[in-house]
Coordinates of C-alpha atoms in Angstrom, one line a residue:
X1 CA 124.0 106.1 -99.7
X2 CA 125.5 103.1 -97.9
X3 CA 129.1 103.5 -96.8
X4 CA 131.3 100.4 -96.8
X5 CA 133.1 99.6 -93.5
X6 CA 136.8 100.5 -93.9
X7 CA 139.2 97.8 -93.4
X8 CA 141.1 97.4 -90.1
X9 CA 144.7 96.2 -89.8
X10 CA 146.8 94.9 -87.0
X11 CA 150.4 96.1 -87.4
X12 CA 153.4 95.2 -85.3
X13 CA 155.9 98.0 -85.2
X14 CA 158.6 95.5 -84.7
X15 CA 157.6 93.3 -87.6
X16 CA 159.0 93.5 -91.1
X17 CA 157.4 95.5 -93.9
X18 CA 153.9 94.5 -94.8
X19 CA 153.3 92.3 -91.7
X20 CA 149.7 92.0 -90.7
X21 CA 147.7 89.8 -88.4
X22 CA 143.9 89.4 -87.9
X23 CA 142.5 92.1 -85.7
X24 CA 141.1 91.3 -82.2
X25 CA 139.5 94.2 -80.3
X26 CA 141.2 93.6 -77.0
X27 CA 141.2 96.8 -75.0
X28 CA 144.5 98.2 -73.9
X29 CA 145.8 97.3 -70.4
X30 CA 148.9 98.5 -68.7
X31 CA 151.1 101.4 -69.9
X32 CA 153.2 102.0 -73.0
X33 CA 156.6 102.3 -71.4
X34 CA 159.9 100.5 -71.6
X35 CA 159.6 97.0 -73.0
X36 CA 156.0 96.5 -72.0
X37 CA 154.0 94.8 -74.8
X38 CA 150.8 96.8 -75.2
X39 CA 148.2 96.9 -77.9
X40 CA 147.1 100.3 -79.2
X41 CA 144.3 101.0 -81.6
X42 CA 144.6 104.1 -83.9
X43 CA 141.7 105.6 -85.8
X44 CA 142.9 107.6 -88.9
X45 CA 140.5 110.1 -90.2
X46 CA 141.6 111.4 -93.6
X47 CA 140.0 111.6 -97.1
X48 CA 143.0 111.5 -99.4
X49 CA 141.9 109.2 -102.3
X50 CA 145.5 108.8 -103.4
X51 CA 146.5 107.3 -100.1
X52 CA 149.5 109.7 -99.7
X53 CA 149.3 109.1 -95.9
X54 CA 150.5 105.5 -95.8
X55 CA 150.1 105.0 -92.0
X56 CA 150.2 101.2 -92.0
X57 CA 153.4 101.1 -94.0
X58 CA 155.0 103.7 -91.8
X59 CA 154.2 101.7 -88.7
X60 CA 155.4 98.5 -90.3
X61 CA 158.8 100.1 -90.8
X62 CA 159.0 101.6 -87.3
X63 CA 160.9 100.1 -84.4
X64 CA 158.6 100.8 -81.5
X65 CA 159.8 98.3 -78.9
X66 CA 157.3 95.7 -79.9
X67 CA 154.2 97.8 -79.5
X68 CA 151.4 96.6 -81.7
X69 CA 149.2 99.3 -83.3
X70 CA 145.9 98.4 -84.9
X71 CA 144.8 100.7 -87.7
X72 CA 141.3 101.8 -88.5
X73 CA 140.6 104.3 -91.3
X74 CA 137.7 106.6 -91.8
X75 CA 137.2 108.7 -94.9
X76 CA 134.6 111.1 -93.3
X77 CA 133.2 112.0 -89.9
X78 CA 130.2 109.6 -90.3
X79 CA 132.6 106.7 -90.6
X80 CA 134.7 108.0 -87.8
X81 CA 131.7 108.2 -85.5
X82 CA 130.8 104.6 -86.2
X83 CA 134.4 103.3 -85.7
X84 CA 135.1 105.4 -82.6
X85 CA 134.5 102.6 -80.0
X86 CA 135.9 102.3 -76.5
X87 CA 138.9 100.2 -77.6
X88 CA 140.3 103.0 -79.7
X89 CA 143.1 104.8 -77.9
X90 CA 144.1 107.5 -80.3
X91 CA 142.6 109.4 -83.2
X92 CA 144.8 110.9 -86.0
X93 CA 142.8 113.7 -87.7
X94 CA 143.9 115.2 -91.0
X95 CA 143.3 118.9 -90.7
X96 CA 142.8 119.1 -94.5
X97 CA 139.8 116.8 -94.2
X98 CA 136.8 118.1 -96.1
X99 CA 133.5 116.8 -94.7
X100 CA 130.0 118.0 -95.6
X101 CA 129.0 118.0 -92.0
X102 CA 131.4 120.7 -91.0
X103 CA 132.0 122.6 -94.3
X104 CA 129.2 125.1 -93.5
X105 CA 131.0 126.2 -90.3
X106 CA 133.8 127.9 -92.2
X107 CA 136.3 126.8 -89.6
X108 CA 139.4 124.9 -90.7
X109 CA 139.4 123.1 -87.3
X110 CA 135.7 122.1 -87.5
X111 CA 136.5 118.4 -88.2
X112 CA 138.9 118.3 -85.3
X113 CA 136.4 120.0 -82.9
X114 CA 133.8 117.5 -84.0
X115 CA 136.1 114.6 -83.2
X116 CA 137.0 116.1 -79.8
X117 CA 133.3 116.4 -79.0
X118 CA 132.8 112.7 -80.0
X119 CA 135.9 111.4 -78.2
X120 CA 136.4 113.3 -74.9
X121 CA 138.2 110.3 -73.4
X122 CA 140.5 109.5 -76.4
X123 CA 143.9 110.9 -77.3
X124 CA 143.8 113.0 -80.5
X125 CA 146.6 113.9 -82.8
X126 CA 146.3 116.6 -85.5
X127 CA 148.0 116.2 -88.9
X128 CA 148.8 119.2 -91.0
X129 CA 151.2 120.4 -93.7
X130 CA 154.3 122.3 -92.7
X131 CA 152.9 125.4 -94.3
X132 CA 150.0 125.3 -91.8
X133 CA 152.1 125.5 -88.6
X134 CA 149.9 128.1 -87.1
X135 CA 146.8 126.0 -87.7
X136 CA 148.6 122.9 -86.2
X137 CA 149.5 124.9 -83.0
X138 CA 145.9 126.1 -82.7
X139 CA 144.7 122.5 -82.9
X140 CA 146.7 121.7 -79.8
X141 CA 145.2 124.8 -78.1
X142 CA 141.7 123.6 -78.8
X143 CA 142.3 120.1 -77.3
X144 CA 144.6 117.8 -79.4
X145 CA 147.4 116.2 -77.5
X146 CA 150.0 117.0 -80.2
X147 CA 150.4 117.9 -83.9
X148 CA 152.4 116.3 -86.6
X149 CA 153.6 117.7 -90.0
X150 CA 152.9 115.5 -93.0
X151 CA 156.3 116.2 -94.7
X152 CA 158.3 115.2 -91.6
X153 CA 156.3 112.2 -90.7
X154 CA 157.9 108.7 -90.6
X155 CA 157.0 105.5 -88.8
X156 CA 159.2 106.0 -85.7
X157 CA 157.9 109.5 -85.1
X158 CA 154.3 108.5 -85.6
X159 CA 154.6 105.4 -83.3
X160 CA 156.2 107.6 -80.6
X161 CA 153.6 110.3 -81.0
X162 CA 150.8 107.8 -80.6
X163 CA 152.2 106.4 -77.4
X164 CA 153.0 109.8 -76.0
X165 CA 149.5 111.2 -76.8
X166 CA 147.8 108.2 -75.1
X167 CA 149.9 108.8 -71.9
X168 CA 149.3 112.6 -72.0
X169 CA 145.5 111.9 -72.3
X170 CA 145.7 109.5 -69.4
X171 CA 147.5 112.2 -67.3
X172 CA 144.9 114.8 -68.3
X173 CA 142.1 112.5 -67.3
X174 CA 143.7 111.8 -63.9
X175 CA 144.2 115.5 -63.4
X176 CA 140.6 116.3 -64.2
X177 CA 139.4 113.5 -61.8
X178 CA 141.7 114.8 -59.1
X179 CA 140.4 118.4 -59.6
X180 CA 136.8 117.1 -59.5
X181 CA 137.6 115.1 -56.3
X182 CA 139.1 118.1 -54.6
X183 CA 136.0 120.2 -55.5
X184 CA 133.7 117.5 -54.2
X185 CA 135.8 117.3 -51.0
X186 CA 135.6 121.1 -50.5
X187 CA 131.9 121.1 -51.1
X188 CA 131.4 118.2 -48.7
X189 CA 133.5 119.9 -46.1
X190 CA 131.4 123.1 -46.4
X191 CA 128.2 121.1 -46.2
X192 CA 129.6 119.1 -43.3
X193 CA 130.5 122.2 -41.4
X194 CA 126.9 123.3 -41.8
X195 CA 125.5 119.9 -40.8
X196 CA 127.9 119.4 -37.8
X197 CA 128.2 122.8 -36.2
X198 CA 130.3 124.0 -33.4
X199 CA 128.1 124.4 -30.3
X200 CA 127.7 127.9 -28.9
X201 CA 127.8 127.2 -25.1
X202 CA 130.2 129.9 -23.9
X203 CA 129.4 130.7 -20.2
X204 CA 127.4 127.5 -19.7
X205 CA 128.2 124.9 -17.1
X206 CA 127.0 122.0 -19.3
X207 CA 129.4 119.7 -21.1
X208 CA 128.6 118.8 -24.7
X209 CA 129.6 115.7 -26.8
X210 CA 128.4 114.4 -30.2
X211 CA 128.9 111.6 -32.6
X212 CA 127.7 111.3 -36.2
X213 CA 127.8 108.4 -38.7
X214 CA 126.1 108.6 -42.2
X215 CA 124.3 105.6 -43.4
X216 CA 125.4 105.8 -47.1
X217 CA 128.5 103.8 -48.0
X218 CA 131.6 106.0 -48.2
X219 CA 129.5 109.1 -47.6
X220 CA 130.4 112.1 -45.4
X221 CA 126.9 113.4 -45.0
X222 CA 123.4 112.2 -44.3
X223 CA 120.0 113.6 -43.4
X224 CA 120.5 113.8 -39.7
X225 CA 121.3 117.2 -38.1
X226 CA 121.7 118.8 -34.7
X227 CA 122.7 122.0 -32.9
X228 CA 123.2 123.5 -29.4
X229 CA 123.3 127.1 -28.4
X230 CA 123.1 129.3 -25.3
X231 CA 121.0 132.4 -25.4
X232 CA 121.8 135.6 -23.5
X233 CA 119.4 134.8 -20.7
X234 CA 121.4 131.7 -19.8
X235 CA 119.0 129.1 -21.4
X236 CA 120.7 126.2 -23.3
X237 CA 118.8 125.1 -26.3
X238 CA 119.5 121.8 -28.0
X239 CA 118.0 120.3 -31.1
X240 CA 118.4 117.1 -33.1
X241 CA 116.5 116.1 -36.3
X242 CA 116.3 113.7 -39.2
X243 CA 115.2 114.4 -42.8
X244 CA 113.7 111.3 -44.4
X245 CA 116.2 109.9 -46.8
X246 CA 120.0 109.6 -46.9
X247 CA 121.3 111.5 -49.9
X248 CA 123.0 114.9 -50.4
X249 CA 119.7 116.6 -51.1
X250 CA 118.4 115.5 -47.6
X251 CA 121.8 116.6 -46.1
X252 CA 121.4 120.0 -47.6
X253 CA 117.8 120.3 -46.3
X254 CA 119.1 119.3 -42.9
X255 CA 121.6 122.1 -43.0
X256 CA 118.9 124.6 -43.9
X257 CA 116.7 123.5 -41.1
X258 CA 119.6 123.6 -38.6
X259 CA 120.6 127.2 -39.6
X260 CA 117.0 128.3 -39.5
X261 CA 116.6 126.7 -36.0
X262 CA 119.6 128.6 -34.7
X263 CA 118.5 131.9 -36.1
X264 CA 114.9 131.5 -34.8
X265 CA 116.2 130.4 -31.4
X266 CA 118.4 133.5 -31.0
X267 CA 115.4 135.6 -32.2
X268 CA 113.5 134.3 -29.1
X269 CA 111.2 131.7 -30.6
X270 CA 110.5 128.5 -28.7
X271 CA 108.2 125.5 -28.7
X272 CA 105.2 125.5 -31.0
X273 CA 106.0 128.9 -32.6
X274 CA 109.5 127.8 -33.5
X275 CA 108.4 124.4 -34.9
X276 CA 105.6 126.0 -36.9
X277 CA 108.1 128.3 -38.5
X278 CA 110.5 125.5 -39.2
X279 CA 107.7 123.6 -40.9
X280 CA 107.2 126.6 -43.2
X281 CA 110.9 126.5 -44.1
X282 CA 110.7 122.8 -44.8
X283 CA 107.6 123.2 -47.0
X284 CA 109.3 125.9 -49.1
X285 CA 112.7 124.2 -49.4
X286 CA 111.8 120.5 -50.0
X287 CA 111.8 119.0 -53.5
X288 CA 108.5 117.1 -53.0
X289 CA 105.6 117.0 -50.6
X290 CA 106.6 113.5 -49.6
X291 CA 109.7 114.9 -47.8
X292 CA 109.3 115.3 -44.0
X293 CA 111.6 115.7 -41.0
X294 CA 111.4 114.6 -37.4
X295 CA 112.7 116.9 -34.7
X296 CA 113.4 117.1 -30.9
X297 CA 114.1 120.3 -29.1
X298 CA 115.0 120.9 -25.5
X299 CA 115.5 124.2 -23.7
X300 CA 117.3 123.9 -20.4
X301 CA 116.7 126.5 -17.8
X302 CA 119.7 128.6 -16.6
X303 CA 119.8 126.7 -13.3
X304 CA 120.1 123.4 -15.2
X305 CA 117.4 121.7 -13.2
X306 CA 114.4 121.7 -15.6
X307 CA 113.8 121.9 -19.3
X308 CA 111.1 122.3 -21.9
X309 CA 110.7 119.4 -24.3
X310 CA 109.1 119.4 -27.8
X311 CA 108.8 116.4 -30.1
X312 CA 107.9 116.4 -33.7
X313 CA 107.6 112.7 -34.6
X314 CA 111.0 112.1 -33.0
X315 CA 112.2 109.6 -30.4
X316 CA 112.2 111.0 -26.8
X317 CA 115.5 111.7 -25.2
X318 CA 117.1 109.6 -22.5
X319 CA 118.2 110.9 -19.2
X320 CA 120.6 109.4 -16.7
X321 CA 120.4 111.1 -13.3
X322 CA 123.2 110.7 -10.7
X323 CA 122.8 107.5 -8.8
X324 CA 119.8 106.3 -10.8
X325 CA 119.4 104.1 -13.9
X326 CA 118.9 105.8 -17.3
X327 CA 115.4 106.1 -18.5
X328 CA 113.4 107.8 -21.3
X329 CA 111.9 111.2 -20.5
X330 CA 108.1 110.9 -20.2
X331 CA 106.3 112.3 -23.2
X332 CA 103.0 111.2 -24.5
X333 CA 101.5 114.1 -26.4
X334 CA 104.2 115.0 -29.0
X335 CA 103.3 116.4 -32.4
X336 CA 103.7 115.0 -35.9
X337 CA 106.8 115.2 -38.0
X338 CA 107.4 118.5 -39.8
X339 CA 105.9 118.6 -43.2
X340 CA 103.1 116.0 -42.6
X341 CA 100.1 118.2 -41.4
X342 CA 99.7 121.8 -42.6
X343 CA 98.3 123.2 -39.3
X344 CA 99.9 120.9 -36.8
X345 CA 100.7 121.9 -33.2
X346 CA 103.6 120.9 -31.0
X347 CA 103.0 121.2 -27.3
X348 CA 105.9 122.0 -25.0
X349 CA 106.2 119.9 -21.9
X350 CA 108.1 120.9 -18.8
X351 CA 110.4 118.1 -17.4
X352 CA 112.5 117.9 -14.2
X353 CA 116.1 117.1 -14.7
X354 CA 117.5 117.2 -11.2
X355 CA 120.9 118.3 -9.9
X356 CA 123.4 116.1 -11.9
X357 CA 122.4 114.3 -15.1
X358 CA 123.3 113.3 -18.6
X359 CA 120.8 114.0 -21.3
X360 CA 121.1 111.8 -24.5
X361 CA 119.4 113.0 -27.7
X362 CA 119.6 110.7 -30.8
X363 CA 118.1 109.9 -34.2
X364 CA 116.3 106.7 -35.0
X365 CA 119.4 105.2 -36.6
X366 CA 120.6 104.4 -33.1
X367 CA 117.6 102.2 -32.3
X368 CA 116.6 100.8 -35.6
X369 CA 119.6 98.4 -36.1
X370 CA 119.3 94.7 -35.2
X371 CA 119.8 93.5 -31.7
X372 CA 121.7 90.3 -32.6
X373 CA 122.7 90.4 -36.2
X374 CA 120.6 90.1 -39.5
X375 CA 117.1 88.7 -39.0
X376 CA 117.0 89.4 -35.2
X377 CA 114.5 92.0 -33.7
X378 CA 115.4 95.6 -33.8
X379 CA 117.3 97.1 -30.8
X380 CA 114.5 99.6 -30.1
X381 CA 114.4 102.2 -27.3
X382 CA 114.3 99.6 -24.5
X383 CA 117.4 97.8 -25.9
X384 CA 119.2 101.2 -26.2
X385 CA 118.3 102.1 -22.6
X386 CA 119.8 98.8 -21.4
X387 CA 122.9 99.3 -23.4
X388 CA 123.5 102.8 -22.1
X389 CA 123.0 101.7 -18.5
X390 CA 125.7 99.0 -19.0
X391 CA 128.1 101.6 -20.4
X392 CA 127.3 104.1 -17.6
X393 CA 127.9 101.4 -15.1
X394 CA 131.3 100.9 -16.7
X395 CA 132.1 104.5 -15.9
X396 CA 131.8 105.9 -19.5
X397 CA 130.8 109.5 -19.9
X398 CA 130.8 112.2 -22.7
X399 CA 132.7 111.3 -25.9
X400 CA 133.6 107.9 -24.6
X401 CA 130.0 107.0 -23.9
X402 CA 128.8 108.1 -27.4
X403 CA 131.6 106.3 -29.2
X404 CA 130.9 103.1 -27.2
X405 CA 127.2 103.4 -28.0
X406 CA 127.6 103.8 -31.7
X407 CA 130.2 101.1 -31.9
X408 CA 128.1 98.6 -29.9
X409 CA 125.0 99.4 -32.0
X410 CA 126.9 98.6 -35.1
X411 CA 128.3 95.4 -33.6
X412 CA 124.8 94.2 -32.5
X413 CA 123.5 94.9 -36.0
X414 CA 126.2 92.6 -37.5
X415 CA 127.7 95.3 -39.8
X416 CA 127.3 98.8 -41.0
X417 CA 124.0 100.5 -40.2
X418 CA 121.8 101.4 -43.1
X419 CA 120.4 104.6 -41.5
X420 CA 122.2 107.7 -40.5
X421 CA 123.1 108.0 -36.8
X422 CA 123.4 111.2 -34.9
X423 CA 123.7 111.3 -31.1
X424 CA 124.6 114.1 -28.7
X425 CA 125.0 114.3 -24.9
X426 CA 124.6 117.3 -22.5
X427 CA 125.9 116.7 -19.0
X428 CA 125.6 118.6 -15.8
X429 CA 128.1 117.7 -13.0
X430 CA 126.7 117.2 -9.5
X431 CA 129.8 119.1 -8.2
X432 CA 128.4 122.3 -9.7
X433 CA 125.6 122.4 -7.1
X434 CA 128.0 121.6 -4.3
X435 CA 130.3 124.5 -5.3
X436 CA 127.3 126.8 -5.6
X437 CA 126.0 125.8 -2.1
X438 CA 129.4 126.3 -0.5
X439 CA 129.5 129.8 -2.1
X440 CA 126.1 130.6 -0.7
X441 CA 127.2 129.4 2.7
X442 CA 130.2 131.7 2.8
X443 CA 128.0 134.6 1.8
X444 CA 125.6 133.9 4.7
X445 CA 128.3 133.7 7.4

């Protein structure tokens, strides 16, 4: 059966009895405090055919510091659901409401619970008789901002209750958002600790530095990951990788791959065997077969003069030897990215490092930005090598070098980079060999 739309009134609490104005559905702005003039919309849900609850008349007679309260009335939950729009600020629910939709539940608070489900962002007031004090208190426990007794109700009390309920609901919403924000921050921090680990290099003569910048706006995490550890035989293992994509799922997969790499490295795996196992991890953990990851691994011999290099679809590292310009490590026969070919192989190539050097490992975010602002060619590996050589010539090393590199890449791009950027540096000081040679000389004398 069609239900007529209930009338809607605009009542000024400071106006004289019976004052009404045409309704406009302007949403509330500002706060209801002091002498601020603020519009509030109240939805009254009650089915008293005699109209004992004369809400408009009560508010007409109230002195509420000029606050205008617009009234909507609903005789059942069906009407309430239709009238409960975003510009409603407060709902007054008569706990004696009888509605066919909730009668079968045999719960006196069923209408209220229904409204709370419909209006999670709205303030809700419960109206009861003074004989139902226990029921009114229970209404607050289940979610209403306050309760009112019908026998004690007057315009001033109702006007104040509406304003206070709206402010309490606002405070509740703020608290919920703050709690959710804290939880997200804690989750991000835990994930970030997994993504950006503490290097395990105790006993090594190598110095370590890293920089990380996610590509997503205002994000803490991306799909890039890296790690560095020293195994008991004195070998230093370093890894850097990039899961395709930039979201939290890619970041989580990057953490899983990094932890797996660390465990497999300490278990003695290296080269093709390690990467084949990591591919199995990726295949089991990824959400779709389209997800893949690039990877670069380096294992540096205990004497620091040579290393094994494996590439899985990843850019080759850059090395800057003492007294010579930086250049890319030679590598022509790398394997594909992890997750692309089921039975791929990743050959390990031996490279000479020399006595004193800086090894730079990076993800493609460092080289895929523009070289001179939007529309210009990409920086590329050659552009990056030239940039690093200029910074090395200026005397930059370690953390300063990486910070300068990421900052300049962003400046050349003409703004924030769209891809994640991870870069790490391992450095061996030439004075290490000199000190060792002197020690050997004293031993021979």
